[in-house]
């Protein structure tokens, strides 16, 4: 069965950095796209980044572009989110998610329909 386990969250000061990991099992990153999402208290979930399995294309939300970098290590079946120059607005629970589809467009659509798999989430808190 598909399983996703996030790690790497924590408390960091503004301007600091964290690297999140998402260890995948039950599928290979060569086959399914994987996305990072976040949800802050009182706010709706938003997409952060996504990597497609078909051509390796990576997408970022405008709010994190230039500060966050997503990557994948297919040999380890793990995806990462390097977060630099963190801001208070980045405080949220971060989740990785997937569905059995190769492109980010398809995976995001499937997740919106209630299909696919989510990790348990990892808390990122940015505070001085």
mmCIF file of C-alpha atoms in Angstrom:
data_model
loop_
_atom_site.group_PDB
_atom_site.id
_atom_site.type_symbol
_atom_site.label_atom_id
_atom_site.label_comp_id
_atom_site.label_asym_id
_atom_site.label_seq_id
_atom_site.Cartn_x
_atom_site.Cartn_y
_atom_site.Cartn_z
ATOM 1 C CA UNK A 1 0.000 0.000 0.000
ATOM 2 C CA UNK A 2 1.032 3.593 -0.597
ATOM 3 C CA UNK A 3 2.591 5.302 2.401
ATOM 4 C CA UNK A 4 4.161 8.746 2.785
ATOM 5 C CA UNK A 5 6.078 9.839 5.881
ATOM 6 C CA UNK A 6 7.168 13.456 6.320
ATOM 7 C CA UNK A 7 9.962 14.598 8.591
ATOM 8 C CA UNK A 8 12.225 17.589 9.143
ATOM 9 C CA UNK A 9 9.837 20.176 10.532
ATOM 10 C CA UNK A 10 10.619 22.284 13.551
ATOM 11 C CA UNK A 11 10.912 25.759 15.020
ATOM 12 C CA UNK A 12 13.104 28.225 13.159
ATOM 13 C CA UNK A 13 13.712 31.980 13.265
ATOM 14 C CA UNK A 14 12.740 34.230 10.360
ATOM 15 C CA UNK A 15 15.388 34.023 7.674
ATOM 16 C CA UNK A 16 16.339 30.504 8.680
ATOM 17 C CA UNK A 17 16.198 27.274 6.717
ATOM 18 C CA UNK A 18 14.730 23.792 7.019
ATOM 19 C CA UNK A 19 14.727 20.743 4.787
ATOM 20 C CA UNK A 20 11.644 18.538 4.780
ATOM 21 C CA UNK A 21 11.738 14.913 3.663
ATOM 22 C CA UNK A 22 8.949 12.686 2.365
ATOM 23 C CA UNK A 23 9.777 8.989 2.316
ATOM 24 C CA UNK A 24 7.536 7.070 -0.072
ATOM 25 C CA UNK A 25 6.703 3.374 -0.119
ATOM 26 C CA UNK A 26 4.265 1.223 -2.061
ATOM 27 C CA UNK A 27 5.089 3.017 -5.307
ATOM 28 C CA UNK A 28 8.058 4.459 -7.139
ATOM 29 C CA UNK A 29 8.751 8.105 -7.861
ATOM 30 C CA UNK A 30 9.387 7.029 -11.449
ATOM 31 C CA UNK A 31 5.625 6.443 -11.802
ATOM 32 C CA UNK A 32 3.687 8.942 -9.654
ATOM 33 C CA UNK A 33 3.895 12.693 -9.250
ATOM 34 C CA UNK A 34 4.282 13.957 -5.670
ATOM 35 C CA UNK A 35 3.291 17.318 -4.251
ATOM 36 C CA UNK A 36 3.934 19.355 -1.119
ATOM 37 C CA UNK A 37 0.992 21.145 0.504
ATOM 38 C CA UNK A 38 0.592 23.207 3.648
ATOM 39 C CA UNK A 39 -2.193 24.318 5.941
ATOM 40 C CA UNK A 40 -2.026 27.067 8.540
ATOM 41 C CA UNK A 41 -4.601 27.395 11.354
ATOM 42 C CA UNK A 42 -7.797 28.993 10.085
ATOM 43 C CA UNK A 43 -6.648 28.902 6.468
ATOM 44 C CA UNK A 44 -7.361 26.528 3.640
ATOM 45 C CA UNK A 45 -4.806 24.069 2.365
ATOM 46 C CA UNK A 46 -2.580 25.368 -0.394
ATOM 47 C CA UNK A 47 -0.221 23.757 -2.843
ATOM 48 C CA UNK A 48 3.460 24.536 -2.352
ATOM 49 C CA UNK A 49 5.368 22.505 -4.914
ATOM 50 C CA UNK A 50 5.035 19.413 -7.098
ATOM 51 C CA UNK A 51 7.307 17.183 -9.152
ATOM 52 C CA UNK A 52 6.053 15.167 -12.119
ATOM 53 C CA UNK A 53 7.295 11.652 -12.806
ATOM 54 C CA UNK A 54 6.957 11.841 -16.586
ATOM 55 C CA UNK A 55 9.530 14.554 -17.324
ATOM 56 C CA UNK A 56 10.642 15.710 -13.880
ATOM 57 C CA UNK A 57 9.000 19.118 -14.186
ATOM 58 C CA UNK A 58 8.815 20.988 -10.881
ATOM 59 C CA UNK A 59 6.223 23.620 -10.007
ATOM 60 C CA UNK A 60 6.132 26.184 -7.197
ATOM 61 C CA UNK A 61 3.548 28.457 -5.689
ATOM 62 C CA UNK A 62 4.358 32.115 -6.290
ATOM 63 C CA UNK A 63 4.600 32.674 -2.540
ATOM 64 C CA UNK A 64 7.606 30.340 -2.249
ATOM 65 C CA UNK A 65 9.276 30.694 -5.639
ATOM 66 C CA UNK A 66 12.916 31.637 -5.256
ATOM 67 C CA UNK A 67 13.012 30.521 -1.619
ATOM 68 C CA UNK A 68 11.955 26.849 -1.711
ATOM 69 C CA UNK A 69 13.452 24.074 -3.833
ATOM 70 C CA UNK A 70 11.878 20.664 -4.379
ATOM 71 C CA UNK A 71 13.945 17.652 -5.382
ATOM 72 C CA UNK A 72 13.650 13.887 -5.650
ATOM 73 C CA UNK A 73 16.078 11.068 -4.989
ATOM 74 C CA UNK A 74 14.589 8.203 -6.955
ATOM 75 C CA UNK A 75 17.132 5.705 -5.606
ATOM 76 C CA UNK A 76 15.908 6.435 -2.073
ATOM 77 C CA UNK A 77 12.282 6.939 -3.168
ATOM 78 C CA UNK A 78 12.286 10.191 -1.212
ATOM 79 C CA UNK A 79 11.334 13.751 -2.092
ATOM 80 C CA UNK A 80 12.617 16.860 -0.345
ATOM 81 C CA UNK A 81 11.627 20.458 0.161
ATOM 82 C CA UNK A 82 14.518 22.798 0.927
ATOM 83 C CA UNK A 83 13.075 25.931 2.532
ATOM 84 C CA UNK A 84 15.298 29.014 2.757
ATOM 85 C CA UNK A 85 14.673 32.552 3.996
ATOM 86 C CA UNK A 86 11.660 31.378 5.965
ATOM 87 C CA UNK A 87 8.993 33.906 6.892
ATOM 88 C CA UNK A 88 6.260 34.002 9.539
ATOM 89 C CA UNK A 89 3.746 33.335 6.760
ATOM 90 C CA UNK A 90 5.372 29.943 6.097
ATOM 91 C CA UNK A 91 4.182 28.631 9.470
ATOM 92 C CA UNK A 92 1.940 25.640 8.758
ATOM 93 C CA UNK A 93 1.661 21.886 8.813
ATOM 94 C CA UNK A 94 3.349 20.597 5.674
ATOM 95 C CA UNK A 95 2.089 17.461 3.928
ATOM 96 C CA UNK A 96 3.259 15.447 0.961
ATOM 97 C CA UNK A 97 0.696 13.677 -1.174
ATOM 98 C CA UNK A 98 0.368 11.573 -4.308
ATOM 99 C CA UNK A 99 -2.058 9.677 -6.519
ATOM 100 C CA UNK A 100 -1.356 6.912 -9.051
ATOM 101 C CA UNK A 101 -0.816 9.350 -11.933
ATOM 102 C CA UNK A 102 2.349 10.659 -13.588
ATOM 103 C CA UNK A 103 1.749 14.415 -13.869
ATOM 104 C CA UNK A 104 1.204 17.120 -11.286
ATOM 105 C CA UNK A 105 -1.959 18.305 -13.026
ATOM 106 C CA UNK A 106 -3.471 14.835 -12.774
ATOM 107 C CA UNK A 107 -2.373 14.251 -9.177
ATOM 108 C CA UNK A 108 -3.690 17.603 -7.954
ATOM 109 C CA UNK A 109 -7.037 16.910 -9.640
ATOM 110 C CA UNK A 110 -7.231 13.436 -8.104
ATOM 111 C CA UNK A 111 -6.411 14.738 -4.622
ATOM 112 C CA UNK A 112 -9.126 17.375 -4.955
ATOM 113 C CA UNK A 113 -11.579 14.571 -5.691
ATOM 114 C CA UNK A 114 -10.596 12.720 -2.527
ATOM 115 C CA UNK A 115 -8.417 10.148 -4.244
ATOM 116 C CA UNK A 116 -4.780 9.507 -3.509
ATOM 117 C CA UNK A 117 -2.672 9.375 -0.375
ATOM 118 C CA UNK A 118 -1.428 11.894 2.201
ATOM 119 C CA UNK A 119 1.307 11.788 4.780
ATOM 120 C CA UNK A 120 0.745 12.609 8.440
ATOM 121 C CA UNK A 121 2.246 16.081 8.164
ATOM 122 C CA UNK A 122 5.143 17.852 9.836
ATOM 123 C CA UNK A 123 4.905 21.170 11.687
ATOM 124 C CA UNK A 124 6.964 24.142 10.539
ATOM 125 C CA UNK A 125 6.929 27.118 12.905
ATOM 126 C CA UNK A 126 8.707 30.361 12.025
ATOM 127 C CA UNK A 127 8.978 32.677 14.999
ATOM 128 C CA UNK A 128 11.403 35.082 16.624
#
